[in-house]
Short mmCIF file of C-alpha atoms and ligand atoms in Angstrom, two decimals:
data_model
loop_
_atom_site.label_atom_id
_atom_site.label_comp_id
_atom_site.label_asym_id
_atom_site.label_seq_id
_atom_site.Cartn_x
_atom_site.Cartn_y
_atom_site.Cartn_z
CA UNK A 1 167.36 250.50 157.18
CA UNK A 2 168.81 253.46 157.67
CA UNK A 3 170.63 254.85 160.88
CA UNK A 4 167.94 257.84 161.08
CA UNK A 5 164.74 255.14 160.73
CA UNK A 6 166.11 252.65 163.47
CA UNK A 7 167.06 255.69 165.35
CA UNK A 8 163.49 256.63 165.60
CA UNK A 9 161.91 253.51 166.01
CA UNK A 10 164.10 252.99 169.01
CA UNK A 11 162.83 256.53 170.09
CA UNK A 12 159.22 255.38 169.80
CA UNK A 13 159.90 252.19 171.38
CA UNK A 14 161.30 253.96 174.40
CA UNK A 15 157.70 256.81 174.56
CA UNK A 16 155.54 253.73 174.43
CA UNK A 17 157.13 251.87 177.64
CA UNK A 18 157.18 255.41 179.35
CA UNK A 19 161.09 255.51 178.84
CA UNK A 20 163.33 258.55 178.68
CA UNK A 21 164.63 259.46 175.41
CA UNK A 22 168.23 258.23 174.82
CA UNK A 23 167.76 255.94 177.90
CA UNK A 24 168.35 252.57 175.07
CA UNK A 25 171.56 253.26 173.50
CA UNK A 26 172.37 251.75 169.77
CA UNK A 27 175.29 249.51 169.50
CA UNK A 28 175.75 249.54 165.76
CA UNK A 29 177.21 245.76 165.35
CA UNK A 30 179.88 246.35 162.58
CA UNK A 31 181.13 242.98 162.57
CA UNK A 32 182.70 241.83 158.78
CA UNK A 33 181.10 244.52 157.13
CA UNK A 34 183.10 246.77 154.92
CA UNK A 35 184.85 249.93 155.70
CA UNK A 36 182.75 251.92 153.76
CA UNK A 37 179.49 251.17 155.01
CA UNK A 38 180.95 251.46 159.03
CA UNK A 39 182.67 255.05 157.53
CA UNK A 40 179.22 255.86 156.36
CA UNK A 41 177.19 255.45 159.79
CA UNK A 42 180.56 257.19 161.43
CA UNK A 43 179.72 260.36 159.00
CA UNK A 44 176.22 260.26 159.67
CA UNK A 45 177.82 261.01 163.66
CA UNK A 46 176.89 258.01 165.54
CA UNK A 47 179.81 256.64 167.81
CA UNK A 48 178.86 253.70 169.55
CA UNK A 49 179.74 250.11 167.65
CA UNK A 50 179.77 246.26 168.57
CA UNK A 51 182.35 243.83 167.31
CA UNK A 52 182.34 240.25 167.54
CA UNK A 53 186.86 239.32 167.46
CA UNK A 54 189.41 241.36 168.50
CA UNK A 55 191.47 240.85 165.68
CA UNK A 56 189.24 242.33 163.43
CA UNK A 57 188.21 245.30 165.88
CA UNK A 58 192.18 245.70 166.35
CA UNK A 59 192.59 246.04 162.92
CA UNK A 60 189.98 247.96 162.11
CA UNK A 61 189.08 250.62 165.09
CA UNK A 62 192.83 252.37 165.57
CA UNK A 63 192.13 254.11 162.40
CA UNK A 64 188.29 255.09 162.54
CA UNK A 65 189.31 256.24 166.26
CA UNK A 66 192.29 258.65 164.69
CA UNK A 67 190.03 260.33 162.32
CA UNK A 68 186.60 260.27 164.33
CA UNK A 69 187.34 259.98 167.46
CA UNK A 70 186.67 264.02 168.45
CA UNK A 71 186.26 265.39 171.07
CA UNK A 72 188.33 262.10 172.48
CA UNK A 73 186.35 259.61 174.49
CA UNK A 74 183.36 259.94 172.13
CA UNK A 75 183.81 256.65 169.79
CA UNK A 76 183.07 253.59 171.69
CA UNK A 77 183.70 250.18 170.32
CA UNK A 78 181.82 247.54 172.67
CA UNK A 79 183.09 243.91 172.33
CA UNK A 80 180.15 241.65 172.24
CA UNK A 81 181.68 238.17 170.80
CA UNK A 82 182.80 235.52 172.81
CA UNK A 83 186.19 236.23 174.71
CA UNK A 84 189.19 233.70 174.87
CA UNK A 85 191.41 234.53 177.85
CA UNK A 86 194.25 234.52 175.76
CA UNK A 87 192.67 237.77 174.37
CA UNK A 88 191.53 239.43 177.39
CA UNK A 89 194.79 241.82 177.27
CA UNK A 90 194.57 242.69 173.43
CA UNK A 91 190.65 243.29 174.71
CA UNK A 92 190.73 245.55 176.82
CA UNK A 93 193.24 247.76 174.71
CA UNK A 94 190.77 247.47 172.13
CA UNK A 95 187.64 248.00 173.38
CA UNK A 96 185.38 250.48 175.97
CA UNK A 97 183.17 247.55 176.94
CA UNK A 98 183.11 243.78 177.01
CA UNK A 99 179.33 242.10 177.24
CA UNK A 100 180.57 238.19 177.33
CA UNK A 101 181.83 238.12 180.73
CA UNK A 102 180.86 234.32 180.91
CA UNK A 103 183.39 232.11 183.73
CA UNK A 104 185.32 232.81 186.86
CA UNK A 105 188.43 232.04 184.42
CA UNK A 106 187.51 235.30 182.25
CA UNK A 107 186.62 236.80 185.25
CA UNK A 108 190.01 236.44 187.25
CA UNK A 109 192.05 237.19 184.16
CA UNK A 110 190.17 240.44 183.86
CA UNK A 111 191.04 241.41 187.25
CA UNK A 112 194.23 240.81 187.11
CA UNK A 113 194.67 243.32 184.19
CA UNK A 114 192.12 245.71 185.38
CA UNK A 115 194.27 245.86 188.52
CA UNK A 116 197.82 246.35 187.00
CA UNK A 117 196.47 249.03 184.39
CA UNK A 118 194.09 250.88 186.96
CA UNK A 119 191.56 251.16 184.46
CA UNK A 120 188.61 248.55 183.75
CA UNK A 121 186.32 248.30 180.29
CA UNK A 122 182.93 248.32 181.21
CA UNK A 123 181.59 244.80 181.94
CA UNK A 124 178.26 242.90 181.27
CA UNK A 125 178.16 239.14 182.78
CA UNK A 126 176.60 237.09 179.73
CA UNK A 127 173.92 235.12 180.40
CA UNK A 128 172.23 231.75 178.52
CA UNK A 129 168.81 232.41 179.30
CA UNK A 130 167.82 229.65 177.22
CA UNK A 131 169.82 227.00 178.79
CA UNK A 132 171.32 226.31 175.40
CA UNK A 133 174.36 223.95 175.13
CA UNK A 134 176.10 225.22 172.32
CA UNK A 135 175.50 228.87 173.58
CA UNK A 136 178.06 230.89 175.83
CA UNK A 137 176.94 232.44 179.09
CA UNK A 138 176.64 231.89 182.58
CA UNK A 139 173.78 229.60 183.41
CA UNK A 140 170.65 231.35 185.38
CA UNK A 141 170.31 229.44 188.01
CA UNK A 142 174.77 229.63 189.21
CA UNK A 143 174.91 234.09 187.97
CA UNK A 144 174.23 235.62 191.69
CA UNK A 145 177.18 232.91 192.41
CA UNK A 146 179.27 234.12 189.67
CA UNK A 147 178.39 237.80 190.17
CA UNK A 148 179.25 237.29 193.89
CA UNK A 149 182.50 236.02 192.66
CA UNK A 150 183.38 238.38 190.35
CA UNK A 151 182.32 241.12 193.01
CA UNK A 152 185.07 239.34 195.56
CA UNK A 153 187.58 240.38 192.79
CA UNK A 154 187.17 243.97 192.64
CA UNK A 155 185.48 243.57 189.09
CA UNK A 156 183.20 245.79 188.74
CA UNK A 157 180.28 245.08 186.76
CA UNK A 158 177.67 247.01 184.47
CA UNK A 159 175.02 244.97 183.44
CA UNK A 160 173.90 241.70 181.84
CA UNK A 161 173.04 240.64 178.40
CA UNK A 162 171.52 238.11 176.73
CA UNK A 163 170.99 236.24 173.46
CA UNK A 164 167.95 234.31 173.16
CA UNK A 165 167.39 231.38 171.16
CA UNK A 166 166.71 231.64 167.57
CA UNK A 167 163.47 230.01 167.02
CA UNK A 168 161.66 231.91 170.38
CA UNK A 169 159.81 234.73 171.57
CA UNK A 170 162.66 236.74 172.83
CA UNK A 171 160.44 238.59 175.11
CA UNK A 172 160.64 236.16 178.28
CA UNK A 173 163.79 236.11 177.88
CA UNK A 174 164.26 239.98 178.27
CA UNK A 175 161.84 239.82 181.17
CA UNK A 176 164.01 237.44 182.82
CA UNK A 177 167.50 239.29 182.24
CA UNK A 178 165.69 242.15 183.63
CA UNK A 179 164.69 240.27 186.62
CA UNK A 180 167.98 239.04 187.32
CA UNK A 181 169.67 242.53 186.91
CA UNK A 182 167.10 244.00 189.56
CA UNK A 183 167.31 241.48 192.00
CA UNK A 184 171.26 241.55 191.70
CA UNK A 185 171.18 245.62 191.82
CA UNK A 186 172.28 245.66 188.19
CA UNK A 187 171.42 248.58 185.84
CA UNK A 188 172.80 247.45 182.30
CA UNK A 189 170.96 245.34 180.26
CA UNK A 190 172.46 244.56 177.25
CA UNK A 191 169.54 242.75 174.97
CA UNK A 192 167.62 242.90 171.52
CA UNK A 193 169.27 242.33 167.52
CA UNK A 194 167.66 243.82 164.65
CA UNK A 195 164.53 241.42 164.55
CA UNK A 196 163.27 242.11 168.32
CA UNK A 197 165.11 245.52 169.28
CA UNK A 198 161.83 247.28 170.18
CA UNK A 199 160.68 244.36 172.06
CA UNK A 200 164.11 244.95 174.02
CA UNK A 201 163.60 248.20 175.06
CA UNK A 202 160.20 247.46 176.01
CA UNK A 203 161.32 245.40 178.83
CA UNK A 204 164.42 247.69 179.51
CA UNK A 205 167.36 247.33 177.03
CA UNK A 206 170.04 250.20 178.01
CA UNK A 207 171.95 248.56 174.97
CA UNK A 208 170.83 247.47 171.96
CA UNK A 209 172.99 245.44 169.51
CA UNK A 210 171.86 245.40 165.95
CA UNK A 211 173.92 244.75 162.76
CA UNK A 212 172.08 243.38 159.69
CA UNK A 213 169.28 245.92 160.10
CA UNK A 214 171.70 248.93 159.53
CA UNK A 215 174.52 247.83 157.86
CA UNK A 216 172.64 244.94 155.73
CA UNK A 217 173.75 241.48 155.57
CA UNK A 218 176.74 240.33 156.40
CA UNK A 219 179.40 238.65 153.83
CA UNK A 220 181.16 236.01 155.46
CA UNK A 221 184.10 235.24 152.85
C1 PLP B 301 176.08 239.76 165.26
C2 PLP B 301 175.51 240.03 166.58
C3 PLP B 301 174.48 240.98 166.75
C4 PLP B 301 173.82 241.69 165.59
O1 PLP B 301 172.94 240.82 164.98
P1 PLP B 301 171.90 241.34 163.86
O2 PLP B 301 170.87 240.28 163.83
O3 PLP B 301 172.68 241.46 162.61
O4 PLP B 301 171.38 242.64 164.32
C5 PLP B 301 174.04 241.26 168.04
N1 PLP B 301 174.58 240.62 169.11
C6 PLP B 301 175.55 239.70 168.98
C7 PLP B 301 176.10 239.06 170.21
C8 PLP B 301 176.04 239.38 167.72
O5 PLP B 301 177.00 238.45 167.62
#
């Protein structure tokens, strides 16, 4: 799908649950795909992208930031894979924004840096809605905990996001991130792929993360 067409679904999506246009913003996930199809989407002028490991993004980003990165602060690369805290330093040279804030270890690592540099990435406390055991993210029933905690740090958060599980209806699932944001006085809602993006925004995505949809599939080699 083109940039243009998701673009403007998102844009519908937005008039139909009496949104603000702009108010869902489109992380284009660039993850393993090929220079030329990210340079494309970068020519077509759209500045926001996801990426799932920092040694890709590192290797990738310092040069796409060089040549499109004008007027400066206007390319955004959001990290939206899971963190190690071995990485957390090389992360937040890397990236604007980090959605998989997911234990107090992260958590307390990021402070630390965030205080020494005087500068933060945005952050978005991950959350396993679906109580999946393979799957990263805080647990619903211990995040006011955890967002307590990382509030007794200084860390200053922006949202939550989610990833539902693969074979359900996301939409409960964005209902209850949304829930948990409001009652924790949470704007950011980081939620919806390229299957259920619209769905997303109907329940309040401010960031949506979609890869295969724009870029096409992905080539793991
Ligand atoms: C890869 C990935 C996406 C994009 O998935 P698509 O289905 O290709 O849109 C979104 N969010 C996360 C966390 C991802 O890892």
């Amino acid at each position: 799908m083109a940039l243009q067409e998701i673009l403007a679904r998102m844009r519908a999506a937005e008039a139909l649950a009496g949104r603000a246009a702009g108010s869902a913003q489109l992380i284009a996930v660039s993850k393993v795909q090929p220079d030329a199809r990210v340079r494309a989407v970068l020519l077509e002028g759209h500045r926001l992208f996801g990426e799932n490991y920092v040694q890709e993004a590192a290797g990738k980003w310092p040069g796409f930031r060089a040549e499109f990165d004008a007027p400066p602060g206007s390319l955004r690369v959001h990290m939206i894979g899971p963190l190690q805290t071995n990485k957390a330093k090389q992360a937040m040279d890397v990236f604007d924004a980090i959605h998989t804030v997911d234990r107090a270890s992260l958590a307390e690592k990021l402070a630390k840096l965030a205080q020494a540099r005087g500068a933060c990435p945005e952050l978005f406390v991950q959350v396993n809605t679906g109580f999946e055991p393979q799957k990263a993210g805080v647990l619903p029933d211990a995040l006011d905990d955890f967002i307590a905690t990382c509030r007794k740090m200084d860390l200053g958060l922006a949202g939550l996001m989610c990833i539902p599980p693969e074979a359900e209806d996301s939409a409960p699932h964005f209902a209850m991130l949304a829930g948990m944001a409001a009652r924790n006085g949470l704007t950011g809602l980081s939620m919806g792929m390229s299957g259920d993006f619209e769905a997303a925004i109907a329940a309040g995505a401010t960031h949506v993360r979609v890869g295969s949809a724009l870029f096409g599939a992905r080539a793991y080699t």
